Structures are given as C-alpha cells and as structure tokens.
mmCIF file of C-alpha atoms (C1' of nucleotides) and ligand atoms in Angstrom:
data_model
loop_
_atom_site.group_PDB
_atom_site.id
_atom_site.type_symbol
_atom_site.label_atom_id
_atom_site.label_comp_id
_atom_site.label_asym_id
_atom_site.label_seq_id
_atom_site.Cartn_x
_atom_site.Cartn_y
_atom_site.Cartn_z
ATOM 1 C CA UNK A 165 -6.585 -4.614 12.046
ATOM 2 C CA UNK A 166 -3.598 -5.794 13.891
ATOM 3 C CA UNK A 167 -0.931 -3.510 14.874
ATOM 4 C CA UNK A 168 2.057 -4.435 13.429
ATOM 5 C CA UNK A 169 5.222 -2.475 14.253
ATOM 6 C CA UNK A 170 5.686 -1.647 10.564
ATOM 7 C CA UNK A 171 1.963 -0.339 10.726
ATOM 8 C CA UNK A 172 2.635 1.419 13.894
ATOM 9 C CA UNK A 173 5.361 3.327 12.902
ATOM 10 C CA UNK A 174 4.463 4.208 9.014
ATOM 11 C CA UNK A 175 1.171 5.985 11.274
ATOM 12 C CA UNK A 176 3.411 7.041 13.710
ATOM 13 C CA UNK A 177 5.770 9.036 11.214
ATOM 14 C CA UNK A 178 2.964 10.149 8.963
ATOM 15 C CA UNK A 179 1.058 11.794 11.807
ATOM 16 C CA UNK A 180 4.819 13.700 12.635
ATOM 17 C CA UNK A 181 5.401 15.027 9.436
ATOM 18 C CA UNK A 182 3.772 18.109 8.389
ATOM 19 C CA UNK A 183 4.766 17.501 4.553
ATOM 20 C CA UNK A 184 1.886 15.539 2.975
ATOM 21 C CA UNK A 185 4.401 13.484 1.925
ATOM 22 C CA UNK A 186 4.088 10.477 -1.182
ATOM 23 C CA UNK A 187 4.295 6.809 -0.647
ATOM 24 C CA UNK A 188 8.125 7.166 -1.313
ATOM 25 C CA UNK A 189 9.089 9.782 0.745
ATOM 26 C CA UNK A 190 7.762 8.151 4.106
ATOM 27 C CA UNK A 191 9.303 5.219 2.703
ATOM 28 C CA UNK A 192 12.586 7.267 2.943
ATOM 29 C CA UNK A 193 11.547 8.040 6.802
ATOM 30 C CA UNK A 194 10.487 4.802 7.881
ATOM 31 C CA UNK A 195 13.649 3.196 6.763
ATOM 32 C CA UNK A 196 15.564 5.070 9.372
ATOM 33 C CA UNK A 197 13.816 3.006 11.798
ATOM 34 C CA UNK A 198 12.828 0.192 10.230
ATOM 35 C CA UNK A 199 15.686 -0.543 7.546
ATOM 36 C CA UNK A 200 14.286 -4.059 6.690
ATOM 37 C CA UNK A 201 10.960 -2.711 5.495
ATOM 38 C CA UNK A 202 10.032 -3.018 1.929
ATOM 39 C CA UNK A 203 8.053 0.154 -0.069
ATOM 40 C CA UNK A 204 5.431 -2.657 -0.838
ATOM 41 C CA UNK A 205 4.729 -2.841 3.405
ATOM 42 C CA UNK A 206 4.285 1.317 3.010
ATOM 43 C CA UNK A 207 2.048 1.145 0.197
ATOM 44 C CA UNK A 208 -0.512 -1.940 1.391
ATOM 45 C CA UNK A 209 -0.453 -0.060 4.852
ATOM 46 C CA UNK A 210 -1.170 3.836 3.819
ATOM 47 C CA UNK A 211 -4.300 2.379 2.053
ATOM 48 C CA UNK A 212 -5.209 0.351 4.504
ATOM 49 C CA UNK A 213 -5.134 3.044 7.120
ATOM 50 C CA UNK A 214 -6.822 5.251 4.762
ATOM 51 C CA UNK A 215 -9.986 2.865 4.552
ATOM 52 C CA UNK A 216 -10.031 2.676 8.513
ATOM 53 C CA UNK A 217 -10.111 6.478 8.471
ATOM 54 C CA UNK A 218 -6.932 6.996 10.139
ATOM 55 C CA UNK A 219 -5.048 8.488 7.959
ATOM 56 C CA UNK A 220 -6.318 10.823 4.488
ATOM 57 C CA UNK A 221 -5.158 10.249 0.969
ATOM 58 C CA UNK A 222 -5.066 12.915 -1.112
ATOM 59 C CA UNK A 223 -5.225 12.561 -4.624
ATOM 60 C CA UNK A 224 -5.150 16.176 -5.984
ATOM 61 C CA UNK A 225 -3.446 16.802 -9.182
ATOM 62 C CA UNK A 226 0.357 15.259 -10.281
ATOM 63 C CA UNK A 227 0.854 11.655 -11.010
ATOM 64 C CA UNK A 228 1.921 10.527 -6.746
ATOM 65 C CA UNK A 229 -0.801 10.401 -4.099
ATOM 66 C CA UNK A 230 -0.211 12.095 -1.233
ATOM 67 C CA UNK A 231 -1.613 11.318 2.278
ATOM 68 C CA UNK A 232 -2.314 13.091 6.045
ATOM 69 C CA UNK A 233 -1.734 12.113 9.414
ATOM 70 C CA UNK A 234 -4.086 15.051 10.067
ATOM 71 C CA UNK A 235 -7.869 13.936 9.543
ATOM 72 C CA UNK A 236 -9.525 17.105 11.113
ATOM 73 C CA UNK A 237 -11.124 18.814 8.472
ATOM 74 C CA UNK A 238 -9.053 21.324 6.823
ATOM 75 C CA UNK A 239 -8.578 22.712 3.635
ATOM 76 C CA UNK A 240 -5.038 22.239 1.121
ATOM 77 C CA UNK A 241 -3.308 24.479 -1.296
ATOM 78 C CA UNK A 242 -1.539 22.355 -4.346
ATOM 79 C CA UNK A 243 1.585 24.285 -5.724
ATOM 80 C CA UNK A 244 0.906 23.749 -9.333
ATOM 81 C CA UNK A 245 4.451 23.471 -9.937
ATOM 82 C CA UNK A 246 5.920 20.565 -7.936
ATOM 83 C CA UNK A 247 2.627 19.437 -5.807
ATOM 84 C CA UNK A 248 3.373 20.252 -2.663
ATOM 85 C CA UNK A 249 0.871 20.378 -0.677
ATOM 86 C CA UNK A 250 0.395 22.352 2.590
ATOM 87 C CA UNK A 251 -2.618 22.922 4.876
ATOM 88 C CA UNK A 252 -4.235 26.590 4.348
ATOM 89 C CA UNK A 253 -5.957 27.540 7.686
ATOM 90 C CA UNK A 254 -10.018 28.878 6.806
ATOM 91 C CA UNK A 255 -12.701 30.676 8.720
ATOM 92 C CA UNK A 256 -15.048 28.803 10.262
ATOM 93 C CA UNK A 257 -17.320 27.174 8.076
ATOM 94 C CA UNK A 258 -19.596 29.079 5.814
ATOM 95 C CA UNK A 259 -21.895 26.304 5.003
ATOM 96 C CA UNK A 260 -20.548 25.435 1.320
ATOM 97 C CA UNK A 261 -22.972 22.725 0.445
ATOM 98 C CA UNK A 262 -25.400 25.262 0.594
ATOM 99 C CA UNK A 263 -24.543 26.740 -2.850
ATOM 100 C CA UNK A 264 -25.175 23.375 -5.016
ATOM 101 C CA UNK A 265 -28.466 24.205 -7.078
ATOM 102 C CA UNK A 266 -27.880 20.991 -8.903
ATOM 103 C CA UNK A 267 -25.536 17.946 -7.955
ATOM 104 C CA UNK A 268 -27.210 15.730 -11.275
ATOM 105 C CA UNK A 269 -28.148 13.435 -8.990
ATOM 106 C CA UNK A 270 -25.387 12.720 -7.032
ATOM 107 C CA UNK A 271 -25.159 11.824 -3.511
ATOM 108 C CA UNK A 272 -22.709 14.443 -2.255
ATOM 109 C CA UNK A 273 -20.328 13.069 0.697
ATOM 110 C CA UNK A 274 -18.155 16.277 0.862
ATOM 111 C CA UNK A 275 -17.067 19.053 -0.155
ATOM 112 C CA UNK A 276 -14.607 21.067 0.696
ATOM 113 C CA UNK A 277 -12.290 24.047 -0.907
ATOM 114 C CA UNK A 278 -9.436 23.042 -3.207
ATOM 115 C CA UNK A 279 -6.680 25.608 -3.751
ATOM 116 C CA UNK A 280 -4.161 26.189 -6.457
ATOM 117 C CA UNK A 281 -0.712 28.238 -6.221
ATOM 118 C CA UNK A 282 2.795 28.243 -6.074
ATOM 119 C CA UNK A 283 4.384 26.972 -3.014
ATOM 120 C CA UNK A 284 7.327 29.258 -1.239
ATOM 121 C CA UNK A 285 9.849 26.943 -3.033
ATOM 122 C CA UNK A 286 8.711 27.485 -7.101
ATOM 123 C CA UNK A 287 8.488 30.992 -6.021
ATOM 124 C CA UNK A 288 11.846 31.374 -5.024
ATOM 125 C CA UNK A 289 13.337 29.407 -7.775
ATOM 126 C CA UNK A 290 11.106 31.965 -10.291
ATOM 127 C CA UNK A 291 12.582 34.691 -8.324
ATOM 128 C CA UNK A 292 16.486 33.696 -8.820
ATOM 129 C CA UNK A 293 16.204 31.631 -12.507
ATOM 130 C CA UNK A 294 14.211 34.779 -13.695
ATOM 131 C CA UNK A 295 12.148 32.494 -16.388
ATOM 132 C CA UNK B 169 -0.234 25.995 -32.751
ATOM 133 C CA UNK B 170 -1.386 24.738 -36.070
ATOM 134 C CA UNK B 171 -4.819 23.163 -36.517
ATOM 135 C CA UNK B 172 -4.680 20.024 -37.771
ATOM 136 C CA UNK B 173 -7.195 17.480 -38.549
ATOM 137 C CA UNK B 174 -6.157 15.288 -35.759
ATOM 138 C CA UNK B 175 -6.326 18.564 -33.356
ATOM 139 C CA UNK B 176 -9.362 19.919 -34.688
ATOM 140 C CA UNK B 177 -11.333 17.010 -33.717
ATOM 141 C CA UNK B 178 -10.076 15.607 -30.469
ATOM 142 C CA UNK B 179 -11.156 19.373 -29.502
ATOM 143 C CA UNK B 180 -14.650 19.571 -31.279
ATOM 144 C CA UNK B 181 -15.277 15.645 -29.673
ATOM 145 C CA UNK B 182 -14.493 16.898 -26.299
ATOM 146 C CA UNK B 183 -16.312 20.282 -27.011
ATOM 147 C CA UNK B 184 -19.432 18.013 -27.749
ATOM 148 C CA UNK B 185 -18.920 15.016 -25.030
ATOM 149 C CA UNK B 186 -20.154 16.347 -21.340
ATOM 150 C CA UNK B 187 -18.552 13.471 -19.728
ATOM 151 C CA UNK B 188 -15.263 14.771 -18.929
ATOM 152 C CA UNK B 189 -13.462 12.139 -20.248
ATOM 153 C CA UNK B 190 -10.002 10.186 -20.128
ATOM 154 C CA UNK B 191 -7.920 10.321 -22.495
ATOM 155 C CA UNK B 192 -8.642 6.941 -23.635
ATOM 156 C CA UNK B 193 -11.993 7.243 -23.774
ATOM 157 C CA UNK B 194 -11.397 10.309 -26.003
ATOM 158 C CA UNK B 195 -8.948 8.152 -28.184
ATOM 159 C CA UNK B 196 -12.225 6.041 -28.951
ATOM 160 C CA UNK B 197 -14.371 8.554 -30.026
ATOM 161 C CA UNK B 198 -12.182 10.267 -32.331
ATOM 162 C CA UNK B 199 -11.018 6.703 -34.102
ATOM 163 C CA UNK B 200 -14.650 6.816 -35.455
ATOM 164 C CA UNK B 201 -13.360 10.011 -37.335
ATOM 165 C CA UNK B 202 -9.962 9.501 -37.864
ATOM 166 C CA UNK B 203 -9.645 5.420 -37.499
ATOM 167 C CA UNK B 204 -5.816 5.465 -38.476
ATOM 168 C CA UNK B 205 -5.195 7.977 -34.861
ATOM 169 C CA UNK B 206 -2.530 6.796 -32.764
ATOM 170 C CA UNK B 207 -3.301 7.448 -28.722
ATOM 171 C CA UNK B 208 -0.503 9.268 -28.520
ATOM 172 C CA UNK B 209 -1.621 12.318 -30.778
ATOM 173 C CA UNK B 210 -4.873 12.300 -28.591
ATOM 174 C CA UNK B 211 -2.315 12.371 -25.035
ATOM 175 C CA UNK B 212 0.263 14.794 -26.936
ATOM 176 C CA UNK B 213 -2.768 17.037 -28.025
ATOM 177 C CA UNK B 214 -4.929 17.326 -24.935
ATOM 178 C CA UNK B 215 -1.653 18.538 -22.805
ATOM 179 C CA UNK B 216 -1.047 21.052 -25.683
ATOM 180 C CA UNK B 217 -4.447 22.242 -25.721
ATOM 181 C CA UNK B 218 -4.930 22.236 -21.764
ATOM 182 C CA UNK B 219 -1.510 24.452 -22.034
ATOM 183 C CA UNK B 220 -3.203 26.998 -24.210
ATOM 184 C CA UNK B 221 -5.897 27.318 -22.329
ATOM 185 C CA UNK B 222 -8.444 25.969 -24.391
ATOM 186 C CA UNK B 223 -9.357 22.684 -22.521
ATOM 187 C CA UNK B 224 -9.306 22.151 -18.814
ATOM 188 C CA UNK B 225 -7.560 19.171 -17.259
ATOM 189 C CA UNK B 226 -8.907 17.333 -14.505
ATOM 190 C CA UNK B 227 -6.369 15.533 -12.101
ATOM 191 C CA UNK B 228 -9.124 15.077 -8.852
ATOM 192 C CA UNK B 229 -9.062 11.165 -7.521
ATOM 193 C CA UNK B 230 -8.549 8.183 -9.458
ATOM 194 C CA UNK B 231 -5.256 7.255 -11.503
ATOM 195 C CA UNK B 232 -6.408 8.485 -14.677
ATOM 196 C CA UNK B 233 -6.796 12.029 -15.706
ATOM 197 C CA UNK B 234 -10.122 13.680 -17.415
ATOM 198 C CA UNK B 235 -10.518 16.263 -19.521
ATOM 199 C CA UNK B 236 -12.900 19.585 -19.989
ATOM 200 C CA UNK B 237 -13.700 20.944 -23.049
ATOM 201 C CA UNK B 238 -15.588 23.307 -20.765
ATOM 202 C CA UNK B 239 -13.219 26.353 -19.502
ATOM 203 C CA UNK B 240 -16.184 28.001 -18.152
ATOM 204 C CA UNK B 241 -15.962 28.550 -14.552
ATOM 205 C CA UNK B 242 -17.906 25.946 -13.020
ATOM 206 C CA UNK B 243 -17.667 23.285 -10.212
ATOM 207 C CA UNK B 244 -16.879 19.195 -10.367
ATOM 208 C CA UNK B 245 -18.249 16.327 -8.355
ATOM 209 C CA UNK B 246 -16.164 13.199 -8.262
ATOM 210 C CA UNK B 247 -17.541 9.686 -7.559
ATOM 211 C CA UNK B 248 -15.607 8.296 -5.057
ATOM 212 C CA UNK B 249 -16.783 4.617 -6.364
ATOM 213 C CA UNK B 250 -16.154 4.805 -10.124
ATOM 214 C CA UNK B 251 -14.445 8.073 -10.612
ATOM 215 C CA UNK B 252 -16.532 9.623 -13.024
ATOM 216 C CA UNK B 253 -17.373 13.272 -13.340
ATOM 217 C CA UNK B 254 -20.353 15.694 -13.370
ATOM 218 C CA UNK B 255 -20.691 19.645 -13.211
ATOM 219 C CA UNK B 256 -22.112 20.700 -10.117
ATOM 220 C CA UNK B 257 -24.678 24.065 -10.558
ATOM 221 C CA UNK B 258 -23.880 26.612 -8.031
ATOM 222 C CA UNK B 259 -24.956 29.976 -6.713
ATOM 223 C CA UNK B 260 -23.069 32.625 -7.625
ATOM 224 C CA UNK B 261 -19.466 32.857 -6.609
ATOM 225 C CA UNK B 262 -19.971 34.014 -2.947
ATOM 226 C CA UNK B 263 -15.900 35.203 -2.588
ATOM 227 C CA UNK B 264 -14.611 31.669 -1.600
ATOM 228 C CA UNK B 265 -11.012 33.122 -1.274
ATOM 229 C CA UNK B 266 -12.383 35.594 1.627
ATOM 230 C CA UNK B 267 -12.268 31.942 3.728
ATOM 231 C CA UNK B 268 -8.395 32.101 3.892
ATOM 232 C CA UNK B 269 -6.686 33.250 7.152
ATOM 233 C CA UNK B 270 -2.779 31.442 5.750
ATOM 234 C CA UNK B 271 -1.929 30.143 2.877
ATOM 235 C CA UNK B 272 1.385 29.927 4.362
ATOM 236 C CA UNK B 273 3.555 31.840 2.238
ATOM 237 C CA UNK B 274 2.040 30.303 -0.879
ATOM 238 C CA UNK B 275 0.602 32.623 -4.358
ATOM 239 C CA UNK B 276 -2.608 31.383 -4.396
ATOM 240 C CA UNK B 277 -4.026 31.230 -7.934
ATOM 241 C CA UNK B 278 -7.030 29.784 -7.830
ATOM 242 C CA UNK B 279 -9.554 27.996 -5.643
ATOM 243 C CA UNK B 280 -12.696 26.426 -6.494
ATOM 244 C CA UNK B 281 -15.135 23.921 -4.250
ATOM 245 C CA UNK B 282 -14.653 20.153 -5.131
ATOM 246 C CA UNK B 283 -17.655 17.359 -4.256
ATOM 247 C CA UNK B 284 -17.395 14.004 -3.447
ATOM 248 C CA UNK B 285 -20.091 11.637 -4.245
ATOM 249 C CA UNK B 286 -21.751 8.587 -5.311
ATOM 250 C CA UNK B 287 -22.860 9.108 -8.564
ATOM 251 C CA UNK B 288 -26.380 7.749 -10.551
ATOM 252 C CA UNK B 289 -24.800 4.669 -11.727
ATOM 253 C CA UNK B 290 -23.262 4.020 -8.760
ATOM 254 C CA UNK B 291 -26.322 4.123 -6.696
ATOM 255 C CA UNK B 292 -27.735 1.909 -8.817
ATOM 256 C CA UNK B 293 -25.700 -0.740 -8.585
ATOM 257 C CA UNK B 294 -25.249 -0.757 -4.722
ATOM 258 C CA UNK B 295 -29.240 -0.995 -4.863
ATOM 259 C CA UNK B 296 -29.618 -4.170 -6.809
ATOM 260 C CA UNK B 297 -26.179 -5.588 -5.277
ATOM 261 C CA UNK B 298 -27.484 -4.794 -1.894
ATOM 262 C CA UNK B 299 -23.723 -4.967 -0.936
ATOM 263 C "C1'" DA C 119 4.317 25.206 -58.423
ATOM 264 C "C1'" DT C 120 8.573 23.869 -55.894
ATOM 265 C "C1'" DA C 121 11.874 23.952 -52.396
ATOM 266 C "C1'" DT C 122 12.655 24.513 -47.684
ATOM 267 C "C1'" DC C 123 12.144 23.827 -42.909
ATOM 268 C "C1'" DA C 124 9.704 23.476 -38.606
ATOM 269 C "C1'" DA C 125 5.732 21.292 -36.483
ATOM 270 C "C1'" DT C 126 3.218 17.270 -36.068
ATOM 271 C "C1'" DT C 127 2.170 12.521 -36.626
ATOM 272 C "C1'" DA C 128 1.949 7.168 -36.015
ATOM 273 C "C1'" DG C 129 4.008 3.650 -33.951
ATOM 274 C "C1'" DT C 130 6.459 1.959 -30.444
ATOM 275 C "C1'" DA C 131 9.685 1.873 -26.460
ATOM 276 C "C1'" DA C 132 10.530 3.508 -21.946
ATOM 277 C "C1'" DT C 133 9.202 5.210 -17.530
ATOM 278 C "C1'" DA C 134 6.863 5.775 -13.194
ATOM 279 C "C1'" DA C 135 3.616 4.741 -9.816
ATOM 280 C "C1'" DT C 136 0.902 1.498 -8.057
ATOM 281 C "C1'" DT C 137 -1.063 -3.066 -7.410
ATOM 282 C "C1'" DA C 138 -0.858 -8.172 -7.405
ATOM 283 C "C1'" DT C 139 1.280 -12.412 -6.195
ATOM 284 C "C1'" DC C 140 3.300 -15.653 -3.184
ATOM 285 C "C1'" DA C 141 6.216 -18.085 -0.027
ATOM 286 C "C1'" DA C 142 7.935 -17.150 4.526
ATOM 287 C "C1'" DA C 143 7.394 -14.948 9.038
ATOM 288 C "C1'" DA C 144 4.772 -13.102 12.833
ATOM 289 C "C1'" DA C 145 0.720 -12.663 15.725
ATOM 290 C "C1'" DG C 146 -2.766 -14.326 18.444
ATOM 291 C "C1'" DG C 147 -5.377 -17.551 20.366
ATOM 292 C "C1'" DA C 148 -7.028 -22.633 21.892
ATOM 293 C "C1'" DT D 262 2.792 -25.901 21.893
ATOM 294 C "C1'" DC D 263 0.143 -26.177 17.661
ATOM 295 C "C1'" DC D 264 -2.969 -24.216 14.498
ATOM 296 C "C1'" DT D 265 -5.005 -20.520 11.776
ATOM 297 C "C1'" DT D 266 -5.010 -15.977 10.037
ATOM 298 C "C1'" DT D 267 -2.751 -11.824 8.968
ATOM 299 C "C1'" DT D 268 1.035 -9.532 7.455
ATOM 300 C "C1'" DT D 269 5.449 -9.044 5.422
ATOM 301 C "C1'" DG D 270 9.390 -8.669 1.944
ATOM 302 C "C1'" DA D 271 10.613 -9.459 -2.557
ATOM 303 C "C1'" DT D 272 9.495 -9.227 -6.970
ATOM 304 C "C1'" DA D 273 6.467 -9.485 -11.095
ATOM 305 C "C1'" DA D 274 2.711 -7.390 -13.479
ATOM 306 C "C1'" DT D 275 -0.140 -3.721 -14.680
ATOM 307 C "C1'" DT D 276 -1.581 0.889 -15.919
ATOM 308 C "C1'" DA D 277 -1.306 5.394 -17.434
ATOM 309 C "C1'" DT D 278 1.561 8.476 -19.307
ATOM 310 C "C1'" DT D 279 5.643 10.318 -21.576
ATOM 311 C "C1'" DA D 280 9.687 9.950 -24.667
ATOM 312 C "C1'" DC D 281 11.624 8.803 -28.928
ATOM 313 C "C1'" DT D 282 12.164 8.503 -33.969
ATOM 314 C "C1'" DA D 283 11.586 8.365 -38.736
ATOM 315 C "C1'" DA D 284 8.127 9.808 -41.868
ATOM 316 C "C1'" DT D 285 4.595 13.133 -43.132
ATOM 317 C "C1'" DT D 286 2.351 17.434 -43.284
ATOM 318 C "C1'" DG D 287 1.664 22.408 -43.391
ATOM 319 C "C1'" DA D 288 3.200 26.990 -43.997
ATOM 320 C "C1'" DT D 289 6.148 30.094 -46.222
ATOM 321 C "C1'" DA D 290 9.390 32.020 -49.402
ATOM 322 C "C1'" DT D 291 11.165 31.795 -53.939
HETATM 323 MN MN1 MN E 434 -3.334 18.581 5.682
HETATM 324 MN MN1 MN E 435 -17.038 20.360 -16.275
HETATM 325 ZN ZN1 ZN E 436 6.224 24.285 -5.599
HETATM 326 ZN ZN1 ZN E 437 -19.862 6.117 -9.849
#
DNA sequence: ATATCAATTAGTAATAATTATCAAAAAGGA
DNA sequence: TCCTTTTTGATAATTATTACTAATTGATAT
C-alpha cells in the first residue's frame, strides 16, 4: 500500500483524535490540511487501513461507522443516545472466552465487552431540558 | 399500543424465527400471512415494538439491522464474513461490569460480551472455494 | 348500531450513508 | 524519460431506513 499524503494524514489525524470519530467528521479535520481532498479519498482510505489492521472500524449501533487510531485492545462504551463512543479502561483480562458453553459452531475470532450508556453530553442535556 | 393483525404477526414470526433477522427478511415471511403488507409496517412496527421492550434490536456490524424476538438475556456472535447471527450459550453471568476501572464520566446501562466469528456456512464455503 | 376521533396502514417519496465508476493525476520503477 | 499501476476527485448509483399522506381501522361514547 503506497503512502499517499492523503493516506498519511487521514492516519495521521485519526490516530490524534481521541473521538472515534465517523467518516465525516475526519473529513471535517483533514480538510484543514488538505482542502482539495474529496470525502470519497476518506472513505476508500479508512477501509483500506482498516483491512491492513492499522486502523479499527467500529460498527456498534447508529446508522455511521465509527473507526480508531487506537488498535490495542480495549473495550468501548456506546452512549445510546447520540453514539458516541469513548474507550472504558478494564482490568486485566479475565479470560472471557472461557464462558462460551456453546458458540453453534462458530469459529470465534474475538470477543470482547460491549457497553451501553449515556455519554457526559445526553446526561447533561437530561439534566437541564428535564424530559 | 393496539394489536393489530399486521403487529400481531411480524411479532409471533419473529417470536418463532431464531435467525435474528433483518427487517427485510422479516417482510418476507410475514407476506406469506398477510401478502397485501407493505415493508414499511414491518420497519414502523419492529422500532415500535423494540421501544416497548418486547423485541430486541440488533445494530452489531454490517449495514443492516437484525432483530430479536428473544429479550432473554443472552449473548450474540456475529460473522464477520456474512453478517449473520447466532446465540452464544454462556456460563452464568460472572459480574462483567466488576471489569470497569472508567467509564469516563459515562451512566453505564448495560454491558454484555459480543463474538466475532466465522459462522457454519461460512466455513463451508471457504472450504470448497479454497480461497 | 352509529358517530367520532386517534392510531395505524399501504404506498411511495425523501433522506442518509456508503459504495461504485471513471477519467485524470501521481507514484514508482526500468 | 516513458511506461505501468495505484490512487485521487468528482459524481452517480445503491442500500437501508425514515418521512409523508390519504385512506382505513379500531376503540369508545352516545
Ligand atoms: Mn477506542
Ligand atoms: Mn438472540
Ligand atoms: Zn450521548
Ligand atoms: Zn457467515
């Protein structure tokens, strides 16, 4: 895979943020420094740097994918209101695979612990709209 | 929330399927019952239903969304080829939540363990495609 | 049973996110 | 430099879902 400067960059920014942030949003970044670059470029590249393994896309609940510049294994909490997603830091690894009795024949790949809540944001706007 | 006809039996159909199916592939099962169903009740339906409570919807990997008419606690694995969907059997809930040291100022609401996978069919056909 | 009124439906249009297409540009040798 | 392959930007197409609307249905009160 050849490194472009679009590529390098759209990595570059992705590993920088913290947000998990959609297709779109590091579209909005990129265009800072690259104002010539089309949301096509972003697209073809996140899921190309996804299948080399350097980047992760996360495809947890709402309609956008997400994706991480941060491929150490870690777990993610998904505010069920707007789908943010932020990392939630675990203790070390009980070994989870162990408690499958039955995968149905599966091959299992991973596994790994999926969380569900509302993000500082929703709570705030629950606190003040009082709904 | 009245019961309908239409409602009625895009609930008892997903009651009976153990698929976890899309929505489309919910709209052709029910057309067998009700062959004058427009796909729209079926999408309108499920999201009122998974609101209630009485269905569970799916939104791991893949574009399209599945549905549960399982609300029983349980856990999923996802093929990561073809998307589809099995229950996993597990031990009993050893306190997954205990694992989090910061959720980082999120209300976590629930968590549950997610698989990843290559399922039956999928096996299969890398087999005989020796791809 | 009939009138009333809100909920729901079928059919279709609109939207949103992603993917596909393709001619032009860039990269990387020989 | 010239040639070949990869990548890009621009845009069209696709896909899944949601929104809209007039007509129908179901529940309730009279
Ligand atoms: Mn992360
Ligand atoms: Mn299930
Ligand atoms: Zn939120
Ligand atoms: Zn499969």
């Amino acid at each position: 895979m050849r490194i472009t400067s679009q590529r390098e960059i759209i990595l570059e920014e992705l590993q920088r943020l913290k947000t998990h942030p959609t297709a779109d949003e590091l579209y909005e970044v990129v265009k800072k420094r690259l104002p010539r670059i089309s949301i096509a470029t972003v697209y073809r590249n996140l899921e190309r740097l996804s299948e080399a393994g350097m980047i992760h896309k996360l495809e947890y609940g709402g309609r956008q994918k997400r994706f991480d510049g941060d491929t150490s294994p870690h777990s993610h909490v998904v505010c069920v209101r707007c789908g943010r997603i932020s990392d939630v830091e675990t203790r070390d690894d009980m070994e989870i695979l162990d408690i499958v009795v039955d995968s149905k024949g599966y091959q299992i790949l991973k596994c790994g612990v999926q969380f569900e809540g509302i993000c500082p944001f929703c709570q705030e706007r629950s606190k003040s709209k009082k709904d």
